[in-house]
PDB file of C-alpha atoms in Angstrom:
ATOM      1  CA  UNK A   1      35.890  99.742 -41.023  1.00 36.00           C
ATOM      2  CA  UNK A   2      38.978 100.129 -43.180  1.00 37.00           C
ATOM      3  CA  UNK A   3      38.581  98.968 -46.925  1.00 41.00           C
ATOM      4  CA  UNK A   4      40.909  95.883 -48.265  1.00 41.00           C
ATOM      5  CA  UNK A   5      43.537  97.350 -50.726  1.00 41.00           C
ATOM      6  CA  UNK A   6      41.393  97.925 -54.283  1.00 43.00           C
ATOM      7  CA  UNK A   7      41.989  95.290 -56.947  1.00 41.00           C
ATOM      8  CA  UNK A   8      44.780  95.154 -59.324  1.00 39.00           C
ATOM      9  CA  UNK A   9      43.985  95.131 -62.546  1.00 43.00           C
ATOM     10  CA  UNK A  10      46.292  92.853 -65.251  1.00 38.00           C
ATOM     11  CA  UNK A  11      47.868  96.150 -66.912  1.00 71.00           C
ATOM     12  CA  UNK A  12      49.773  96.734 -63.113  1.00 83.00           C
ATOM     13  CA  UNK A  13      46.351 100.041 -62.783  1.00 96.00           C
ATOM     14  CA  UNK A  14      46.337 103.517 -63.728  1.00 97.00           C
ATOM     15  CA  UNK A  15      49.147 106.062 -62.864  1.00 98.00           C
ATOM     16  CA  UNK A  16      48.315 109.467 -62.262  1.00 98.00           C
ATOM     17  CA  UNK A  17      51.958 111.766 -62.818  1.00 98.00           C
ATOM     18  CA  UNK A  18      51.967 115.328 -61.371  1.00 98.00           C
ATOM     19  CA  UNK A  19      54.747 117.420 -62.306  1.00 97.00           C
ATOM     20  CA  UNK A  20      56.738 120.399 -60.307  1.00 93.00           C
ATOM     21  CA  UNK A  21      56.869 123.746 -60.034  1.00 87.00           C
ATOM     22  CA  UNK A  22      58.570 125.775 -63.375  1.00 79.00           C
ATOM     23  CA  UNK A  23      57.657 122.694 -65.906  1.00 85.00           C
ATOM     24  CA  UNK A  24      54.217 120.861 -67.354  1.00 88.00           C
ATOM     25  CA  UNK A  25      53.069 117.567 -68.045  1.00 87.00           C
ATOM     26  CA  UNK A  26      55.580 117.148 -70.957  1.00 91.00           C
ATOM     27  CA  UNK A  27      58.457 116.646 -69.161  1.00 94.00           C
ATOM     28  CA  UNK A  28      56.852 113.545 -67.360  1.00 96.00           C
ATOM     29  CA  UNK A  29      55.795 112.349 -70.821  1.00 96.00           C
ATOM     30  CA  UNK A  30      59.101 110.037 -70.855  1.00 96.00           C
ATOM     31  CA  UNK A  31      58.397 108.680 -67.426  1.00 97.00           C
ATOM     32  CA  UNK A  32      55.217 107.535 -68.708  1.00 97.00           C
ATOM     33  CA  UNK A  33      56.022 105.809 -72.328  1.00 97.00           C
ATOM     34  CA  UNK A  34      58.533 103.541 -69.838  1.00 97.00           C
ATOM     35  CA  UNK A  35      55.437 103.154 -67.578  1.00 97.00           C
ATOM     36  CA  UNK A  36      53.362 101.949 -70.345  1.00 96.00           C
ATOM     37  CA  UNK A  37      55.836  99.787 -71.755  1.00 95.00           C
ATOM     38  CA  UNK A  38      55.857  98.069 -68.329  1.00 95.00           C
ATOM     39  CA  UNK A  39      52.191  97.509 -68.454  1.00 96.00           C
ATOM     40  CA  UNK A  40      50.734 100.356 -66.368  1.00 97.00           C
ATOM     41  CA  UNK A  41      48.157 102.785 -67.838  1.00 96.00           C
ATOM     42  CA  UNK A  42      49.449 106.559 -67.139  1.00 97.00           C
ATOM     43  CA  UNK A  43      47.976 109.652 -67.341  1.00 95.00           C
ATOM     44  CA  UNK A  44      49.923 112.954 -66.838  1.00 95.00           C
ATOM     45  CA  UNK A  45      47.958 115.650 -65.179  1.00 96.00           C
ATOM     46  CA  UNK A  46      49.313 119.484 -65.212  1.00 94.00           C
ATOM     47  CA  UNK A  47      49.264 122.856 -63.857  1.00 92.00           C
ATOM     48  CA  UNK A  48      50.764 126.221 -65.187  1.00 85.00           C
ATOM     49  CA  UNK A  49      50.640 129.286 -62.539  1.00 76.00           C
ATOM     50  CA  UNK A  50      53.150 129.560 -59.962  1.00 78.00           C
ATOM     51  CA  UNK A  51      52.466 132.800 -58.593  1.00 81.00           C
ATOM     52  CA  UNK A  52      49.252 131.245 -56.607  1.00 90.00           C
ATOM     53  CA  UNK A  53      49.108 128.971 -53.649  1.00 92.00           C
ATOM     54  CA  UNK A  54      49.706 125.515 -53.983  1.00 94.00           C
ATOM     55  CA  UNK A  55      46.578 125.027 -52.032  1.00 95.00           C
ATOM     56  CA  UNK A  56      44.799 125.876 -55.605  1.00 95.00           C
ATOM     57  CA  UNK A  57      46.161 123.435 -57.826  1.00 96.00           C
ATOM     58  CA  UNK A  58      45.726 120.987 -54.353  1.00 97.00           C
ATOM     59  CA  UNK A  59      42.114 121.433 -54.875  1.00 97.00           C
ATOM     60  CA  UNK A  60      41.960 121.435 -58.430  1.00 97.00           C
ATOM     61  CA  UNK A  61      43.417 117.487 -58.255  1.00 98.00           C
ATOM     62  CA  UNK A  62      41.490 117.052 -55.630  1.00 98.00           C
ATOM     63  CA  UNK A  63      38.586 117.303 -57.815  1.00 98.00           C
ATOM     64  CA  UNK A  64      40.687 114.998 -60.548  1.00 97.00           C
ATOM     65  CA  UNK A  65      41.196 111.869 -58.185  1.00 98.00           C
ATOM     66  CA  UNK A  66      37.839 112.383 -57.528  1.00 98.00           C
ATOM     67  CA  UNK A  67      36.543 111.937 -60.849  1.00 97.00           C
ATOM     68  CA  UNK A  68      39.296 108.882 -61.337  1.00 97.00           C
ATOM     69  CA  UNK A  69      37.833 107.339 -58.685  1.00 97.00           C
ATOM     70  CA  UNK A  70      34.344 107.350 -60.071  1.00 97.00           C
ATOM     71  CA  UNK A  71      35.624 106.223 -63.545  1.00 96.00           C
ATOM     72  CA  UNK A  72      34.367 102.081 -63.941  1.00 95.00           C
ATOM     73  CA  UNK A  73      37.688 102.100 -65.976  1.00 94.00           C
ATOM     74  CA  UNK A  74      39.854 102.709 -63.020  1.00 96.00           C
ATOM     75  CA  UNK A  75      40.348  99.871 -61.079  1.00 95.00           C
ATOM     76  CA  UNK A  76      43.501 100.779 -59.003  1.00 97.00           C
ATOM     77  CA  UNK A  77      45.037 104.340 -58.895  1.00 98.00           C
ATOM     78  CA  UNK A  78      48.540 104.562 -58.023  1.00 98.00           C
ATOM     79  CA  UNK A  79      50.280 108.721 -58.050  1.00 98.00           C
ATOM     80  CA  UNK A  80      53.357 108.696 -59.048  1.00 98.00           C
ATOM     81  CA  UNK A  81      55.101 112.459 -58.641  1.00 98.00           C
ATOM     82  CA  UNK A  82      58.031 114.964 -58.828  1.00 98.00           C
ATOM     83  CA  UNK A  83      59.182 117.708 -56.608  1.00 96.00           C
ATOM     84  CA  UNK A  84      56.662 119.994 -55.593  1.00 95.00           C
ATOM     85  CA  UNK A  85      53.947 117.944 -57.677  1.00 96.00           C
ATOM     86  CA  UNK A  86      54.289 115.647 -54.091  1.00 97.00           C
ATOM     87  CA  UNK A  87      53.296 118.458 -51.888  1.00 97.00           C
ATOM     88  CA  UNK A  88      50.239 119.275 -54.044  1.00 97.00           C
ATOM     89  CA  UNK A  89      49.330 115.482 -54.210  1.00 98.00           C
ATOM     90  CA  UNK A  90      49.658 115.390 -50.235  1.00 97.00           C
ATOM     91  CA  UNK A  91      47.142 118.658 -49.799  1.00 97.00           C
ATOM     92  CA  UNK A  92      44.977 116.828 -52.383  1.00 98.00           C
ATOM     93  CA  UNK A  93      45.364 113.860 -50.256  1.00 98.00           C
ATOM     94  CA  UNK A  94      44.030 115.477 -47.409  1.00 96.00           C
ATOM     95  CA  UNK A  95      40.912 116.552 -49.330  1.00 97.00           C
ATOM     96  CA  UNK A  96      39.463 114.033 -50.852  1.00 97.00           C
ATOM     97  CA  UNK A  97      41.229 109.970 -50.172  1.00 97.00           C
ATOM     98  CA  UNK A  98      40.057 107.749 -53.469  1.00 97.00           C
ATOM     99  CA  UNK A  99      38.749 104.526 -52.508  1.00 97.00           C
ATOM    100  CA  UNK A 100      40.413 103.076 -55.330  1.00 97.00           C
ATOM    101  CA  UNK A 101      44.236 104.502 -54.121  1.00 98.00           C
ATOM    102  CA  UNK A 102      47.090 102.338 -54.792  1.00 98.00           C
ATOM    103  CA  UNK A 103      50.600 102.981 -53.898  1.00 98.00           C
ATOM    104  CA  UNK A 104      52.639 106.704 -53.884  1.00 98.00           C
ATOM    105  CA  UNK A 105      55.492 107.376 -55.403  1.00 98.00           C
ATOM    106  CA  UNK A 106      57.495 110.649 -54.784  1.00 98.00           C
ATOM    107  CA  UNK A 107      60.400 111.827 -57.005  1.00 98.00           C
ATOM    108  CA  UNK A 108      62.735 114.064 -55.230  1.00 98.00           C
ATOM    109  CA  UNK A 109      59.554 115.665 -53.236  1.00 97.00           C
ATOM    110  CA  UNK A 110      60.412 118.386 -50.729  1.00 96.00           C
ATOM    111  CA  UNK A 111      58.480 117.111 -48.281  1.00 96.00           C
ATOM    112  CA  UNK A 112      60.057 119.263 -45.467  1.00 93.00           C
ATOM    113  CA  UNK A 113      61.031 121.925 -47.371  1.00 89.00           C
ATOM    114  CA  UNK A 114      63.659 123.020 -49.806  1.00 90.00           C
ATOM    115  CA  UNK A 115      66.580 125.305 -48.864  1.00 78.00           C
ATOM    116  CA  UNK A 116      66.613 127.456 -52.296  1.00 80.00           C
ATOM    117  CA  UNK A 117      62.765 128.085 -51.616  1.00 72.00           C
ATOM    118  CA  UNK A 118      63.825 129.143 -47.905  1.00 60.00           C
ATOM    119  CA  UNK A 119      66.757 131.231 -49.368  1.00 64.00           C
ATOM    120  CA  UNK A 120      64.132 133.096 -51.748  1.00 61.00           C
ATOM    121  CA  UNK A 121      60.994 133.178 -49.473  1.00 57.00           C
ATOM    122  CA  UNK A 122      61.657 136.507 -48.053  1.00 57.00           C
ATOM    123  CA  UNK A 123      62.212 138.080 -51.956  1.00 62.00           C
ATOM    124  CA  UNK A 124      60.543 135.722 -54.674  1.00 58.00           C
ATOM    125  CA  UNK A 125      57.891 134.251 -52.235  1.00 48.00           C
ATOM    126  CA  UNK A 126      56.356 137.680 -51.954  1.00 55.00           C
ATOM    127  CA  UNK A 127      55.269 137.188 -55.787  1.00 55.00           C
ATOM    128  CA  UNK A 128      55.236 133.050 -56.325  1.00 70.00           C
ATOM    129  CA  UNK A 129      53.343 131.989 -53.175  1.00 78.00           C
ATOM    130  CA  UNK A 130      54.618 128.243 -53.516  1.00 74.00           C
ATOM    131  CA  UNK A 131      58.412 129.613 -52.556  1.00 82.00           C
ATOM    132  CA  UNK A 132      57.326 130.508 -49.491  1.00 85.00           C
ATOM    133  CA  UNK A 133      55.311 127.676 -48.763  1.00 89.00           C
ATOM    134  CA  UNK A 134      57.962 125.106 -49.591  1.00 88.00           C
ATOM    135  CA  UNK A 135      60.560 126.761 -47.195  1.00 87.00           C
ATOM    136  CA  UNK A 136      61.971 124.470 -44.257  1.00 87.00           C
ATOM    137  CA  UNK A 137      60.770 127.096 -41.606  1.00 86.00           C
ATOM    138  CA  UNK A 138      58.906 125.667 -38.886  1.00 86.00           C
ATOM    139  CA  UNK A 139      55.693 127.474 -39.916  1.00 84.00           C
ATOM    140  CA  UNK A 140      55.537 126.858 -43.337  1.00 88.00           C
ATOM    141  CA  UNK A 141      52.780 125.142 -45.263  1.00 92.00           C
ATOM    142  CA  UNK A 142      54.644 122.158 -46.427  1.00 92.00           C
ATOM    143  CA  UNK A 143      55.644 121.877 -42.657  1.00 92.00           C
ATOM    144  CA  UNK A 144      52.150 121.896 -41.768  1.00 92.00           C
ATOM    145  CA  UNK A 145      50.514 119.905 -44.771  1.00 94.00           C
ATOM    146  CA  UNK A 146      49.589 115.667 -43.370  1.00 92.00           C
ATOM    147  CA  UNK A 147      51.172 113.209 -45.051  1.00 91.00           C
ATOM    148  CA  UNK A 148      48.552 110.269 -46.115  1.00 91.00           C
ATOM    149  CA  UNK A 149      48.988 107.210 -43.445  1.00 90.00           C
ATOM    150  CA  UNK A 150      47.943 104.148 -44.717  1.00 93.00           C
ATOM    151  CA  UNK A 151      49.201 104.521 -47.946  1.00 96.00           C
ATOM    152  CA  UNK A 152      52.504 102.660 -49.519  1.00 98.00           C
ATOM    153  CA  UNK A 153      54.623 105.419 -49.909  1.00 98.00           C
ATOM    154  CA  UNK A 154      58.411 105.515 -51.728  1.00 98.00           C
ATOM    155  CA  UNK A 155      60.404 108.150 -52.065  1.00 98.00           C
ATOM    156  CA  UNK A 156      63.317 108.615 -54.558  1.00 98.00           C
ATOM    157  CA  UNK A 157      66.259 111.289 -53.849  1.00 98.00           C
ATOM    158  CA  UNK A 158      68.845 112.388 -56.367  1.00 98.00           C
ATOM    159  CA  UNK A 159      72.129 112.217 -54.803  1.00 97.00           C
ATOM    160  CA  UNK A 160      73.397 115.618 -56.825  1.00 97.00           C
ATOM    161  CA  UNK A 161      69.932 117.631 -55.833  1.00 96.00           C
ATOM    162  CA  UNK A 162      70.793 120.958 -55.999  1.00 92.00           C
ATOM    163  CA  UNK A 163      67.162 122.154 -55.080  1.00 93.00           C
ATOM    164  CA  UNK A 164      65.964 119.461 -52.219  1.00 94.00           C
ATOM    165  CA  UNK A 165      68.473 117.989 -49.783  1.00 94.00           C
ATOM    166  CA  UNK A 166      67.913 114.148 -49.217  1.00 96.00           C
ATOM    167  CA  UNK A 167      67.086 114.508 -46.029  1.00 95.00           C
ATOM    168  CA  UNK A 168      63.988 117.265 -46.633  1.00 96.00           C
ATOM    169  CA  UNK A 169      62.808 114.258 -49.268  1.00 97.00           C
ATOM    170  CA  UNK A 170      61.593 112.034 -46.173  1.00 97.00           C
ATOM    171  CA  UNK A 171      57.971 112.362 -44.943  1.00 95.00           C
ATOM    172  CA  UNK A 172      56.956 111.424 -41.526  1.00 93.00           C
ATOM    173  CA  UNK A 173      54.866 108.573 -41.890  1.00 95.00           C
ATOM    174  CA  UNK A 174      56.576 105.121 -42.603  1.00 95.00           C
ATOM    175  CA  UNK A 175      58.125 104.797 -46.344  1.00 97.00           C
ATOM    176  CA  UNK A 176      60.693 102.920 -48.438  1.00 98.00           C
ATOM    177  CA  UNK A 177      63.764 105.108 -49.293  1.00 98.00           C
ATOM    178  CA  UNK A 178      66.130 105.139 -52.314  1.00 98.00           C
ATOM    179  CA  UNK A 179      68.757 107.463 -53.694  1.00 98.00           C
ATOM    180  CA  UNK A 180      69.929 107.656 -56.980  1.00 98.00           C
ATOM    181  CA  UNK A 181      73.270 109.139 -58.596  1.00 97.00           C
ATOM    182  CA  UNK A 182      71.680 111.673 -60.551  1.00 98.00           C
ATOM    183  CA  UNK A 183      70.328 115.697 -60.171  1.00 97.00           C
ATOM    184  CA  UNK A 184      66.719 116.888 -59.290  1.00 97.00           C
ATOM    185  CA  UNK A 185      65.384 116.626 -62.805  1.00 96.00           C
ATOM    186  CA  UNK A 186      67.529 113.773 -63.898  1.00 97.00           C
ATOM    187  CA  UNK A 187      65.589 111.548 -62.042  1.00 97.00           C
ATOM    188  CA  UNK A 188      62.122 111.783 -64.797  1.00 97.00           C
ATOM    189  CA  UNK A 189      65.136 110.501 -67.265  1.00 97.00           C
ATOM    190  CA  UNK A 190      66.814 107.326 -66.140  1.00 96.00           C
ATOM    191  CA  UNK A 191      66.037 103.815 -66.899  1.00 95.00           C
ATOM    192  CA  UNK A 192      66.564 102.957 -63.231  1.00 96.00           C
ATOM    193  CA  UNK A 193      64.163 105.538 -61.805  1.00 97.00           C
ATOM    194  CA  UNK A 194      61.774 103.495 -64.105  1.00 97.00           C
ATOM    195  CA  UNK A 195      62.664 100.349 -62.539  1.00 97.00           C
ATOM    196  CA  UNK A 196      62.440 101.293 -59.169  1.00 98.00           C
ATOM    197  CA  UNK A 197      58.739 103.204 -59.823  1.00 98.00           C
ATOM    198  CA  UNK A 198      57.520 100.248 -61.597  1.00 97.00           C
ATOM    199  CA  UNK A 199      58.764  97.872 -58.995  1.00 97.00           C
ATOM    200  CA  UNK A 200      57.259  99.710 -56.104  1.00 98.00           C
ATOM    201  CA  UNK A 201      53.906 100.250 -57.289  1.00 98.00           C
ATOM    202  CA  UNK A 202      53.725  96.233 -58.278  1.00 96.00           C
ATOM    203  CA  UNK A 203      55.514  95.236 -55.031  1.00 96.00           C
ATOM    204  CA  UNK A 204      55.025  97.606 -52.414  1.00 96.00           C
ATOM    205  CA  UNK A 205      58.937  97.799 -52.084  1.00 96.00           C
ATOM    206  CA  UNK A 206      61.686  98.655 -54.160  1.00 97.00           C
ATOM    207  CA  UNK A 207      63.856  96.460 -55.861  1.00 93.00           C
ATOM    208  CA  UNK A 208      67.447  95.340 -54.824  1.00 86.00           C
ATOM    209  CA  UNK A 209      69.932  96.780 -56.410  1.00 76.00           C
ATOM    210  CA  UNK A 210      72.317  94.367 -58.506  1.00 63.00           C
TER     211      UNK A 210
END
């Protein structure tokens, strides 16, 4: 039987950020003091070698919504992630489902691929596995990874994404869709990013814009 949607706590639950490829948990750091401020309880978890699948660090937070889960402190986990941090969260995803997950939240994510990784898979992916996993060839891993049904998903594009084309940001299952005027990284840096994150993962949907 499928479980009722876990309780919200009063502080709006705890949000797990993932950050991508070529950066570390710092950069998320200002995404999160917003996050708090709004009455969420975030936690920023990170990864550092690039060179290795993305499989690796998939199982490695695998292991971390695992112990979230289990934590009596954690009444409602919500993910809220940037570029590639998305594709790791969906292989996680695929290993181990928290009973406690919330709603998902993907900043610019290549979800089907990126064109710069598919421009550099047949150089640069030889030596940083992820490249050639994120490239928008049919056979690629990101191409092959499941996206989480079920699950409240929204997605947030950059308009000016140099890296992930709007369209590559759009999974396959059902999801609300927004694009901002901004670049890739931009996005972990506006006030509105922080308004549409925090309105999603209270609301399921994202706000109207004025």
């Amino acid at each position: 039987p499928s479980r009722g949607p876990p309780r919200m706590s009063a502080r709006g639950g705890t949000v797990e950020l993932v950050h991508g490829s070529l950066a570390n948990r710092y950069l998320m750091a200002p995404l999160a003091l917003r996050l708090g401020r709004r009455g969420f309880a975030p936690r920023s978890w990170g990864y550092w070698n690039i060179r290795c699948s993305l499989l690796v660090h998939a199982g490695r937070f695998a292991a971390r919504l695992e112990q979230l889960d289990a934590d009596p402190d954690v009444d409602v986990l919500h993910l809220v992630t940037h570029s590639m941090g998305g594709v790791i969260a969906r292989a996680a995803l695929d290993r181990y489902r928290p009973r406690k997950l919330g709603r998902f939240v993907m900043l610019a994510p290549p979800n089907r691929g990126s064109l710069v990784a598919t421009a550099a898979a047949g150089t640069i992916g030889r030596f940083l596995k992820p490249v050639a996993e994120l490239s928008t060839a049919p056979g690629s891993l990101v191409q092959s990874l499941p996206t989480p049904d079920g699950v409240e998903i929204g997605v947030i594009a950059a308009a000016y994404d140099a890296l992930v084309a709007e369209a590559s940001t759009h999974p396959t299952v059902p999801h609300a869709h927004v694009t901002l005027p901004t670049w890739h990284t931009g996005l972990l840096f506006r006030g509105d990013t922080v308004d549409f994150v925090a309105g999603f993962l209270a609301r399921g949907e994202f706000p109207r814009r004025g």
